[in-house]
């Protein structure tokens, strides 16, 4: 049986009609994990007992004749920077190698209210810093479409699990592209909600003014369903918005007639792969043929987004990561005195990239440089936000590549951090502006690597990008393709 290839909504129908049981489905996924995990490495921890217990309780509910919720019994994975009560949450860092949170993140609580089958915790770049999972303190995840390539990052484990059949859906986090870029590299759907749409309580902080949790799924319908489950105000996160949460599945209507779509010329940058550019421009033609209007637009400060992001994110990271001092959280390496102990702990247990960002962040925040770097970056951030505000006066959504290339080779960029940072050119502007974005599969390169485009929406208007994404998906037929 190939239940592991199906979407959550297909499986929900099979569970509801009693054609399959949740235990059967869970067994099927574990068989797949047993077959694939040694080559993919999507997970850091597999929680078989928790999963089997949930599956049994779903079956009991079905046998009592009760109705099940859309995600009930559906096997899923959670990125390992999202706290899970009683289950290790390492952030792929040696410094948190044995950290077991005493509480669930709000998203886990909300998801658990639907009783999905939680399979385990997925791999990431350490503390979500990176775009390839090569910065994981434990292992590199492989791209299911080509094992010599990265799955993207930082939510690479989450995307690879969905693309390989090792989970039906997963949660990721996105600070500068970490949901959308791995989704595009792995040929699946990934959505970064508007900043504040989903509670960050229990998400281990990387850059608090940019971080958001969101779904990675096989299709747009599942994406809307998972977003429904996790969105909403939370008194534990003062930055979560009190705005009403619409039913996102209501946006699953195939209709873009009259929708104004902007193509930002700055996103078709030098260095963009020709196959990627062609696929995204072809997608624009599909939208046009379905009745949307396409406009070329300009987001003039796009060029500054990378440098702005790589000042603000490290500045916030340096502050957030101060807590890992060998005393309050995580592991400790002793020394002759407290100072030496802290030095040993942080030197030996943080990876290279995390240390690089702590140094950049502290430098940018230090007296004498604060105005020149951090404050300047905040001002440019406002200009980037204004670019979007201006653009959205004329268009309803913006269409762009998710990343300038398809998945790159493992080892290709890791020794050149700047080159790696430049990969984020299409994703970081949204985080700086707090806007929602969804990455949707739209083709393959000549080497058969998945390509994704990104639809960017107005603040709190996930509904419109979901509708446009759904319309494209129905018309194009591009969907996650899970290999045997
Ligand atoms: N690749 C980006 C970075 O390295 C984005 C990471 C993220 O979104 N968590 O910071």
CSV table of C-alpha atoms in Angstrom, one decimal, residues 4-481:
chain,number,residue,atom,x,y,z
A,4,UNK,CA,2.4,7.5,2.4
A,5,UNK,CA,2.0,9.1,-1.0
A,6,UNK,CA,-1.4,10.6,-0.3
A,7,UNK,CA,-2.4,14.0,1.0
A,8,UNK,CA,-4.0,14.7,4.3
A,9,UNK,CA,-7.4,15.4,2.8
A,10,UNK,CA,-7.3,12.1,0.8
A,11,UNK,CA,-6.4,10.2,3.9
A,12,UNK,CA,-9.0,11.9,6.0
A,13,UNK,CA,-11.7,10.7,3.5
A,14,UNK,CA,-10.3,7.1,3.7
A,15,UNK,CA,-10.3,7.2,7.5
A,16,UNK,CA,-13.8,8.6,7.6
A,17,UNK,CA,-15.2,6.0,5.2
A,18,UNK,CA,-13.3,3.3,7.2
A,19,UNK,CA,-11.4,2.1,4.2
A,20,UNK,CA,-8.3,2.4,6.3
A,21,UNK,CA,-7.6,2.7,10.0
A,22,UNK,CA,-5.3,5.2,11.6
A,23,UNK,CA,-3.1,2.3,12.9
A,24,UNK,CA,-2.8,0.9,9.4
A,25,UNK,CA,-1.8,4.3,8.1
A,26,UNK,CA,0.7,4.8,10.8
A,27,UNK,CA,2.2,1.4,10.2
A,28,UNK,CA,2.5,2.2,6.5
A,29,UNK,CA,4.3,5.5,7.2
A,30,UNK,CA,6.7,3.8,9.6
A,31,UNK,CA,7.5,1.1,7.0
A,32,UNK,CA,8.3,4.0,4.7
A,33,UNK,CA,10.4,5.7,7.3
A,34,UNK,CA,12.3,2.4,8.0
A,35,UNK,CA,13.0,2.1,4.2
A,36,UNK,CA,14.0,5.7,3.6
A,37,UNK,CA,15.3,7.4,6.7
A,38,UNK,CA,18.8,6.0,6.5
A,39,UNK,CA,19.3,7.6,3.1
A,40,UNK,CA,17.3,10.8,3.7
A,41,UNK,CA,17.9,11.7,7.4
A,42,UNK,CA,14.9,13.9,7.7
A,43,UNK,CA,14.4,13.3,11.4
A,44,UNK,CA,16.4,13.9,14.6
A,45,UNK,CA,14.0,11.9,16.8
A,46,UNK,CA,11.3,9.5,16.0
A,47,UNK,CA,8.5,9.2,18.5
A,48,UNK,CA,6.9,5.8,17.6
A,49,UNK,CA,5.2,5.3,20.9
A,50,UNK,CA,3.5,8.7,20.9
A,51,UNK,CA,2.4,8.1,17.3
A,52,UNK,CA,1.0,4.6,17.8
A,53,UNK,CA,-0.9,5.8,20.9
A,54,UNK,CA,-2.5,8.6,19.0
A,55,UNK,CA,-3.4,6.3,16.1
A,56,UNK,CA,-5.1,3.9,18.4
A,57,UNK,CA,-7.1,6.6,20.0
A,58,UNK,CA,-8.3,7.9,16.6
A,59,UNK,CA,-9.4,4.4,15.7
A,60,UNK,CA,-11.3,4.1,19.0
A,61,UNK,CA,-13.1,7.4,18.2
A,62,UNK,CA,-14.0,6.2,14.7
A,63,UNK,CA,-15.3,2.9,16.1
A,64,UNK,CA,-17.5,4.8,18.5
A,65,UNK,CA,-19.1,6.3,15.4
A,66,UNK,CA,-17.7,9.8,16.2
A,67,UNK,CA,-16.7,12.3,13.5
A,68,UNK,CA,-13.0,13.0,13.2
A,69,UNK,CA,-11.4,16.3,12.6
A,70,UNK,CA,-9.5,17.1,9.3
A,71,UNK,CA,-6.0,16.3,10.7
A,72,UNK,CA,-7.1,13.6,13.1
A,73,UNK,CA,-4.9,10.5,12.6
A,74,UNK,CA,-2.7,12.2,10.0
A,75,UNK,CA,1.0,11.4,10.4
A,76,UNK,CA,3.1,14.5,10.7
A,77,UNK,CA,6.5,15.8,11.8
A,78,UNK,CA,7.5,18.9,13.8
A,79,UNK,CA,10.6,20.9,13.2
A,80,UNK,CA,13.0,20.4,16.1
A,81,UNK,CA,13.1,24.1,17.2
A,82,UNK,CA,9.4,23.8,18.2
A,83,UNK,CA,9.0,22.7,21.8
A,84,UNK,CA,7.3,19.4,22.5
A,85,UNK,CA,6.5,18.5,26.1
A,86,UNK,CA,8.5,15.5,27.2
A,87,UNK,CA,10.1,15.1,23.7
A,88,UNK,CA,13.6,16.3,23.1
A,89,UNK,CA,13.9,19.6,21.3
A,90,UNK,CA,17.5,20.2,20.2
A,91,UNK,CA,17.3,22.9,17.5
A,92,UNK,CA,19.9,20.6,15.9
A,93,UNK,CA,22.4,22.1,18.4
A,94,UNK,CA,24.9,20.2,20.6
A,95,UNK,CA,24.2,22.8,23.2
A,96,UNK,CA,20.6,21.5,23.5
A,97,UNK,CA,21.4,17.9,22.8
A,98,UNK,CA,19.4,16.7,25.7
A,99,UNK,CA,16.9,19.4,26.3
A,100,UNK,CA,13.4,18.1,27.1
A,101,UNK,CA,10.9,21.0,27.2
A,102,UNK,CA,8.4,21.0,30.1
A,103,UNK,CA,5.7,22.4,27.9
A,104,UNK,CA,4.3,22.3,24.4
A,105,UNK,CA,4.6,25.2,21.9
A,106,UNK,CA,1.2,26.8,21.3
A,107,UNK,CA,1.2,25.4,17.7
A,108,UNK,CA,1.8,21.9,19.1
A,109,UNK,CA,-1.1,22.4,21.6
A,110,UNK,CA,-3.4,23.6,18.8
A,111,UNK,CA,-2.4,20.8,16.5
A,112,UNK,CA,-2.8,18.2,19.2
A,113,UNK,CA,-6.3,19.4,19.7
A,114,UNK,CA,-6.9,17.6,16.4
A,115,UNK,CA,-5.0,14.5,17.5
A,116,UNK,CA,-2.7,14.0,14.5
A,117,UNK,CA,-0.1,11.3,14.7
A,118,UNK,CA,3.2,13.0,15.6
A,119,UNK,CA,6.0,10.9,14.1
A,120,UNK,CA,8.9,12.9,15.4
A,121,UNK,CA,11.1,15.9,15.2
A,122,UNK,CA,12.7,17.0,12.0
A,123,UNK,CA,16.2,18.1,11.2
A,124,UNK,CA,17.2,21.8,10.6
A,125,UNK,CA,20.2,24.0,10.4
A,126,UNK,CA,21.4,24.7,14.0
A,127,UNK,CA,19.0,27.2,15.5
A,128,UNK,CA,17.4,27.6,12.0
A,129,UNK,CA,20.5,29.5,10.8
A,130,UNK,CA,21.1,28.4,7.2
A,131,UNK,CA,19.6,27.3,4.0
A,132,UNK,CA,20.7,23.7,3.5
A,133,UNK,CA,20.6,21.7,6.8
A,134,UNK,CA,24.4,21.4,6.5
A,135,UNK,CA,24.7,23.5,9.6
A,136,UNK,CA,22.8,20.9,11.7
A,137,UNK,CA,24.9,19.8,14.6
A,138,UNK,CA,24.0,16.2,14.0
A,139,UNK,CA,23.7,15.3,10.3
A,140,UNK,CA,22.9,16.6,6.8
A,141,UNK,CA,19.4,15.8,5.4
A,142,UNK,CA,19.5,14.7,1.7
A,143,UNK,CA,17.1,15.9,-1.0
A,144,UNK,CA,14.7,13.1,-1.9
A,145,UNK,CA,14.9,14.1,-5.6
A,146,UNK,CA,18.7,13.8,-5.7
A,147,UNK,CA,20.6,12.4,-2.7
A,148,UNK,CA,23.8,14.4,-3.6
A,149,UNK,CA,21.9,17.7,-3.1
A,150,UNK,CA,20.6,19.6,-0.1
A,151,UNK,CA,16.9,19.7,0.7
A,152,UNK,CA,17.2,23.5,1.5
A,153,UNK,CA,16.9,24.9,4.9
A,154,UNK,CA,16.6,25.6,7.6
A,155,UNK,CA,13.4,23.4,7.6
A,156,UNK,CA,15.2,20.9,5.3
A,157,UNK,CA,14.1,17.9,7.4
A,158,UNK,CA,10.5,19.0,7.4
A,159,UNK,CA,10.5,19.5,3.6
A,160,UNK,CA,12.4,16.2,2.9
A,161,UNK,CA,10.0,14.2,5.1
A,162,UNK,CA,7.0,15.4,3.2
A,163,UNK,CA,8.7,14.9,-0.2
A,164,UNK,CA,10.0,11.4,0.6
A,165,UNK,CA,6.8,10.0,2.1
A,166,UNK,CA,8.2,10.0,5.6
A,167,UNK,CA,5.4,12.4,6.8
A,168,UNK,CA,2.1,13.6,5.3
A,169,UNK,CA,2.7,17.2,6.5
A,170,UNK,CA,5.1,19.0,8.7
A,171,UNK,CA,5.6,22.2,10.6
A,172,UNK,CA,8.5,24.4,9.8
A,173,UNK,CA,9.7,27.9,10.8
A,174,UNK,CA,10.6,30.7,8.5
A,175,UNK,CA,12.8,33.7,9.5
A,176,UNK,CA,14.3,34.4,6.1
A,177,UNK,CA,12.9,31.7,3.9
A,178,UNK,CA,13.2,28.5,5.9
A,179,UNK,CA,9.8,27.2,5.0
A,180,UNK,CA,9.5,28.4,1.4
A,181,UNK,CA,13.0,27.6,0.1
A,182,UNK,CA,13.1,24.0,1.3
A,183,UNK,CA,9.6,23.5,0.0
A,184,UNK,CA,10.7,24.7,-3.4
A,185,UNK,CA,13.9,22.6,-3.4
A,186,UNK,CA,11.9,19.5,-2.5
A,187,UNK,CA,8.9,20.1,-4.8
A,188,UNK,CA,6.3,20.6,-2.0
A,189,UNK,CA,4.1,23.4,-0.8
A,190,UNK,CA,5.3,25.7,2.1
A,191,UNK,CA,3.6,28.7,3.6
A,192,UNK,CA,5.0,31.5,5.8
A,193,UNK,CA,2.1,33.2,7.4
A,194,UNK,CA,1.9,36.9,8.1
A,195,UNK,CA,4.1,37.9,11.1
A,196,UNK,CA,1.7,37.5,14.1
A,197,UNK,CA,-0.8,35.1,12.4
A,198,UNK,CA,0.6,32.1,14.3
A,199,UNK,CA,1.9,32.2,17.9
A,200,UNK,CA,5.6,31.9,18.4
A,201,UNK,CA,5.3,30.8,21.9
A,202,UNK,CA,7.5,27.7,22.3
A,203,UNK,CA,9.3,28.3,19.0
A,204,UNK,CA,13.0,28.5,20.1
A,205,UNK,CA,13.8,32.1,19.2
A,206,UNK,CA,16.3,32.8,16.4
A,207,UNK,CA,15.3,36.4,15.3
A,208,UNK,CA,12.1,37.3,17.1
A,209,UNK,CA,10.9,40.1,14.8
A,210,UNK,CA,11.1,37.8,11.8
A,211,UNK,CA,10.3,34.2,13.0
A,212,UNK,CA,7.0,32.6,12.0
A,213,UNK,CA,5.8,29.0,12.1
A,214,UNK,CA,4.0,27.5,9.1
A,215,UNK,CA,2.9,24.3,7.2
A,216,UNK,CA,4.8,22.2,4.7
A,217,UNK,CA,2.4,20.0,2.8
A,218,UNK,CA,1.9,18.0,-0.5
A,219,UNK,CA,-0.7,20.4,-1.8
A,220,UNK,CA,-2.4,23.7,-1.3
A,221,UNK,CA,-5.6,22.2,0.3
A,222,UNK,CA,-3.5,20.6,3.1
A,223,UNK,CA,-1.7,23.9,3.5
A,224,UNK,CA,-5.0,25.7,4.2
A,225,UNK,CA,-6.1,22.9,6.6
A,226,UNK,CA,-2.9,23.0,8.6
A,227,UNK,CA,-2.9,26.8,8.8
A,228,UNK,CA,-6.5,26.6,10.1
A,229,UNK,CA,-5.3,24.4,12.9
A,230,UNK,CA,-2.4,26.5,14.0
A,231,UNK,CA,-3.4,30.2,13.4
A,232,UNK,CA,-4.9,32.5,15.9
A,233,UNK,CA,-4.2,34.9,18.8
A,234,UNK,CA,-2.3,33.6,21.8
A,235,UNK,CA,-2.0,35.5,25.0
A,236,UNK,CA,1.4,33.9,25.5
A,237,UNK,CA,2.8,35.7,22.5
A,238,UNK,CA,2.1,39.5,22.6
A,239,UNK,CA,3.1,39.8,18.9
A,240,UNK,CA,0.3,37.4,17.8
A,241,UNK,CA,-2.5,39.3,16.2
A,242,UNK,CA,-6.0,39.5,17.6
A,243,UNK,CA,-7.4,39.8,14.1
A,244,UNK,CA,-10.1,37.2,13.2
A,245,UNK,CA,-8.8,34.0,11.6
A,246,UNK,CA,-10.8,33.2,8.5
A,247,UNK,CA,-11.5,29.6,7.5
A,248,UNK,CA,-8.6,29.2,5.0
A,249,UNK,CA,-10.2,26.2,3.3
A,250,UNK,CA,-12.9,28.6,2.0
A,251,UNK,CA,-10.1,30.1,-0.2
A,252,UNK,CA,-9.8,26.8,-2.1
A,253,UNK,CA,-11.7,28.1,-5.1
A,254,UNK,CA,-10.2,27.9,-8.5
A,255,UNK,CA,-10.7,31.4,-9.7
A,256,UNK,CA,-8.2,34.2,-10.4
A,257,UNK,CA,-10.3,36.2,-12.8
A,258,UNK,CA,-9.5,39.9,-12.5
A,259,UNK,CA,-6.8,39.2,-9.9
A,260,UNK,CA,-3.9,41.7,-10.3
A,261,UNK,CA,-0.6,39.9,-10.1
A,262,UNK,CA,2.7,41.9,-10.0
A,263,UNK,CA,6.0,40.5,-11.3
A,264,UNK,CA,8.8,42.4,-9.5
A,265,UNK,CA,11.6,43.0,-11.9
A,266,UNK,CA,14.2,43.0,-9.1
A,267,UNK,CA,13.5,39.4,-8.3
A,268,UNK,CA,14.6,38.2,-11.8
A,269,UNK,CA,18.1,39.0,-10.8
A,270,UNK,CA,21.5,38.4,-12.3
A,271,UNK,CA,22.5,34.9,-11.4
A,272,UNK,CA,19.0,33.5,-11.5
A,273,UNK,CA,19.0,30.1,-13.1
A,274,UNK,CA,17.5,30.1,-16.6
A,275,UNK,CA,15.2,27.1,-15.9
A,276,UNK,CA,13.9,28.8,-12.8
A,277,UNK,CA,13.2,32.1,-14.6
A,278,UNK,CA,11.4,30.3,-17.4
A,279,UNK,CA,9.2,28.2,-15.0
A,280,UNK,CA,8.1,31.3,-13.1
A,281,UNK,CA,7.4,33.3,-16.2
A,282,UNK,CA,5.5,30.3,-17.6
A,283,UNK,CA,3.4,30.3,-14.4
A,284,UNK,CA,2.6,33.9,-15.0
A,285,UNK,CA,1.3,32.9,-18.4
A,286,UNK,CA,-0.9,30.2,-16.8
A,287,UNK,CA,-2.4,32.8,-14.5
A,288,UNK,CA,-3.0,35.1,-17.4
A,289,UNK,CA,-4.7,32.4,-19.3
A,290,UNK,CA,-7.0,31.9,-16.3
A,291,UNK,CA,-8.1,35.5,-16.3
A,292,UNK,CA,-5.5,37.2,-14.0
A,293,UNK,CA,-3.9,40.5,-15.1
A,294,UNK,CA,-0.1,40.5,-15.0
A,295,UNK,CA,1.9,43.7,-14.4
A,296,UNK,CA,5.6,44.3,-14.1
A,297,UNK,CA,6.3,46.1,-10.9
A,298,UNK,CA,9.3,47.4,-9.0
A,299,UNK,CA,10.4,46.8,-5.4
A,300,UNK,CA,13.3,49.2,-5.6
A,301,UNK,CA,15.0,48.4,-2.3
A,302,UNK,CA,15.2,44.7,-2.9
A,303,UNK,CA,19.0,45.0,-3.4
A,304,UNK,CA,19.4,46.0,0.2
A,305,UNK,CA,17.3,43.2,1.7
A,306,UNK,CA,20.2,40.7,2.2
A,307,UNK,CA,22.5,43.1,4.0
A,308,UNK,CA,19.6,44.4,6.1
A,309,UNK,CA,18.5,40.9,7.0
A,310,UNK,CA,22.0,39.7,7.8
A,311,UNK,CA,22.4,42.6,10.3
A,312,UNK,CA,18.9,42.4,12.0
A,313,UNK,CA,18.7,38.6,12.2
A,314,UNK,CA,22.2,38.1,13.7
A,315,UNK,CA,21.6,41.1,16.1
A,316,UNK,CA,18.5,39.4,17.4
A,317,UNK,CA,20.2,36.0,17.4
A,318,UNK,CA,23.1,37.2,19.4
A,319,UNK,CA,20.7,38.5,22.0
A,320,UNK,CA,18.4,35.4,22.0
A,321,UNK,CA,21.3,33.0,22.2
A,322,UNK,CA,22.9,34.7,25.3
A,323,UNK,CA,20.7,32.3,27.4
A,324,UNK,CA,22.8,29.3,26.4
A,325,UNK,CA,25.5,29.9,29.0
A,326,UNK,CA,25.9,26.5,30.5
A,327,UNK,CA,23.8,27.6,33.5
A,328,UNK,CA,20.2,28.2,32.7
A,329,UNK,CA,19.7,25.9,29.6
A,330,UNK,CA,21.3,22.9,28.0
A,331,UNK,CA,24.7,21.4,28.1
A,332,UNK,CA,27.8,22.5,30.0
A,333,UNK,CA,31.5,22.0,29.6
A,334,UNK,CA,33.2,22.8,32.9
A,335,UNK,CA,36.2,25.0,33.3
A,336,UNK,CA,38.4,26.4,36.2
A,337,UNK,CA,35.9,29.2,36.9
A,338,UNK,CA,32.5,30.4,35.7
A,339,UNK,CA,34.0,32.5,32.9
A,340,UNK,CA,36.0,29.6,31.6
A,341,UNK,CA,33.0,27.3,31.9
A,342,UNK,CA,30.9,29.6,29.7
A,343,UNK,CA,33.7,30.1,27.2
A,344,UNK,CA,34.2,26.3,26.9
A,345,UNK,CA,30.5,25.6,26.6
A,346,UNK,CA,29.8,28.2,24.0
A,347,UNK,CA,33.0,27.6,22.0
A,348,UNK,CA,32.6,23.9,21.8
A,349,UNK,CA,28.9,23.4,21.6
A,350,UNK,CA,27.8,26.1,19.2
A,351,UNK,CA,28.6,25.3,15.5
A,352,UNK,CA,30.6,27.6,13.2
A,353,UNK,CA,27.6,29.4,11.6
A,354,UNK,CA,25.9,30.1,14.9
A,355,UNK,CA,29.2,31.6,16.3
A,356,UNK,CA,29.6,33.6,13.1
A,357,UNK,CA,26.2,35.2,13.6
A,358,UNK,CA,26.7,35.8,17.3
A,359,UNK,CA,29.9,37.7,16.4
A,360,UNK,CA,28.2,39.7,13.5
A,361,UNK,CA,25.2,40.5,15.8
A,362,UNK,CA,27.2,41.6,18.8
A,363,UNK,CA,29.5,43.7,16.5
A,364,UNK,CA,26.5,45.4,14.9
A,365,UNK,CA,24.9,46.1,18.3
A,366,UNK,CA,28.1,47.3,20.0
A,367,UNK,CA,28.6,51.0,21.1
A,368,UNK,CA,30.0,52.9,18.3
A,369,UNK,CA,28.7,50.6,15.5
A,370,UNK,CA,25.0,50.5,16.6
A,371,UNK,CA,24.0,53.6,14.6
A,372,UNK,CA,26.1,52.7,11.6
A,373,UNK,CA,24.8,49.1,11.3
A,374,UNK,CA,21.8,48.1,13.4
A,375,UNK,CA,20.0,51.4,13.3
A,376,UNK,CA,20.7,51.9,9.6
A,377,UNK,CA,19.4,48.4,9.0
A,378,UNK,CA,16.1,49.2,10.8
A,379,UNK,CA,15.7,52.3,8.6
A,380,UNK,CA,16.2,50.3,5.4
A,381,UNK,CA,13.8,47.7,6.7
A,382,UNK,CA,11.1,50.4,6.8
A,383,UNK,CA,12.0,51.3,3.1
A,384,UNK,CA,11.6,47.7,2.1
A,385,UNK,CA,8.2,47.5,3.9
A,386,UNK,CA,7.2,50.7,2.0
A,387,UNK,CA,8.1,49.1,-1.3
A,388,UNK,CA,5.5,46.5,-0.7
A,389,UNK,CA,2.9,48.9,0.6
A,390,UNK,CA,3.3,51.0,-2.6
A,391,UNK,CA,3.2,47.9,-4.8
A,392,UNK,CA,0.0,46.6,-3.2
A,393,UNK,CA,-1.7,49.8,-4.1
A,394,UNK,CA,-1.8,48.5,-7.7
A,395,UNK,CA,-1.7,44.7,-7.4
A,396,UNK,CA,-3.4,42.0,-5.2
A,397,UNK,CA,-0.5,39.5,-5.1
A,398,UNK,CA,3.1,39.4,-6.2
A,399,UNK,CA,4.6,36.5,-8.1
A,400,UNK,CA,8.4,35.7,-7.9
A,401,UNK,CA,10.8,32.9,-7.8
A,402,UNK,CA,11.2,31.3,-4.3
A,403,UNK,CA,14.9,30.9,-4.8
A,404,UNK,CA,17.2,31.9,-7.6
A,405,UNK,CA,18.3,28.3,-8.3
A,406,UNK,CA,17.0,24.8,-7.7
A,407,UNK,CA,18.7,22.6,-5.0
A,408,UNK,CA,22.5,22.9,-4.9
A,409,UNK,CA,25.0,20.1,-4.2
A,410,UNK,CA,25.9,19.2,-0.7
A,411,UNK,CA,29.2,20.9,0.1
A,412,UNK,CA,28.9,23.4,-2.8
A,413,UNK,CA,28.3,26.5,-0.8
A,414,UNK,CA,29.1,25.7,2.8
A,415,UNK,CA,32.6,27.1,2.8
A,416,UNK,CA,31.4,30.4,1.3
A,417,UNK,CA,28.9,31.9,3.7
A,418,UNK,CA,28.3,35.0,1.6
A,419,UNK,CA,27.4,32.9,-1.4
A,420,UNK,CA,25.0,31.0,0.8
A,421,UNK,CA,23.4,34.2,2.1
A,422,UNK,CA,22.8,35.5,-1.4
A,423,UNK,CA,20.6,32.5,-2.0
A,424,UNK,CA,18.0,34.2,0.3
A,425,UNK,CA,17.5,37.2,-2.0
A,426,UNK,CA,13.9,36.3,-2.9
A,427,UNK,CA,12.7,35.2,0.5
A,428,UNK,CA,14.1,37.6,3.2
A,429,UNK,CA,12.2,40.8,2.0
A,430,UNK,CA,8.9,39.3,3.1
A,431,UNK,CA,10.1,38.5,6.5
A,432,UNK,CA,11.5,42.0,6.9
A,433,UNK,CA,8.0,43.3,5.8
A,434,UNK,CA,6.1,40.7,7.9
A,435,UNK,CA,4.1,39.6,4.8
A,436,UNK,CA,2.8,36.1,4.0
A,437,UNK,CA,4.3,34.0,1.2
A,438,UNK,CA,3.6,30.6,-0.2
A,439,UNK,CA,5.9,28.5,-2.3
A,440,UNK,CA,4.2,26.2,-4.9
A,441,UNK,CA,5.8,23.6,-7.2
A,442,UNK,CA,5.8,24.9,-10.8
A,443,UNK,CA,8.2,22.7,-12.8
A,444,UNK,CA,11.5,21.0,-13.0
A,445,UNK,CA,15.0,21.9,-14.2
A,446,UNK,CA,16.7,20.0,-17.0
A,447,UNK,CA,18.3,17.9,-14.2
A,448,UNK,CA,14.8,17.0,-12.9
A,449,UNK,CA,15.1,19.2,-9.8
A,450,UNK,CA,11.9,20.8,-8.5
A,451,UNK,CA,11.3,24.5,-9.0
A,452,UNK,CA,8.9,26.6,-6.9
A,453,UNK,CA,7.4,30.0,-7.3
A,454,UNK,CA,6.4,32.3,-4.5
A,455,UNK,CA,3.2,34.2,-4.1
A,456,UNK,CA,3.4,37.1,-1.8
A,457,UNK,CA,0.3,38.6,-0.2
A,458,UNK,CA,-0.8,41.7,1.7
A,459,UNK,CA,-0.5,41.5,5.5
A,460,UNK,CA,-3.1,39.0,6.9
A,461,UNK,CA,-4.3,38.1,3.4
A,462,UNK,CA,-3.2,34.5,3.3
A,463,UNK,CA,-6.6,33.8,1.8
A,464,UNK,CA,-5.8,35.4,-1.6
A,465,UNK,CA,-2.4,33.7,-2.0
A,466,UNK,CA,-4.0,30.4,-1.1
A,467,UNK,CA,-6.7,30.9,-3.7
A,468,UNK,CA,-4.2,31.9,-6.4
A,469,UNK,CA,-2.0,28.9,-5.5
A,470,UNK,CA,-4.9,26.5,-5.5
A,471,UNK,CA,-6.1,27.8,-8.9
A,472,UNK,CA,-2.6,27.4,-10.4
A,473,UNK,CA,-2.3,23.9,-8.8
A,474,UNK,CA,-5.6,22.8,-10.3
A,475,UNK,CA,-4.7,24.1,-13.7
A,476,UNK,CA,-1.1,23.1,-14.0
A,477,UNK,CA,-1.4,19.7,-12.4
A,478,UNK,CA,2.0,20.2,-10.6
A,479,UNK,CA,1.9,18.4,-7.3
A,480,UNK,CA,4.3,16.8,-4.9
A,481,UNK,CA,5.6,13.8,-6.7
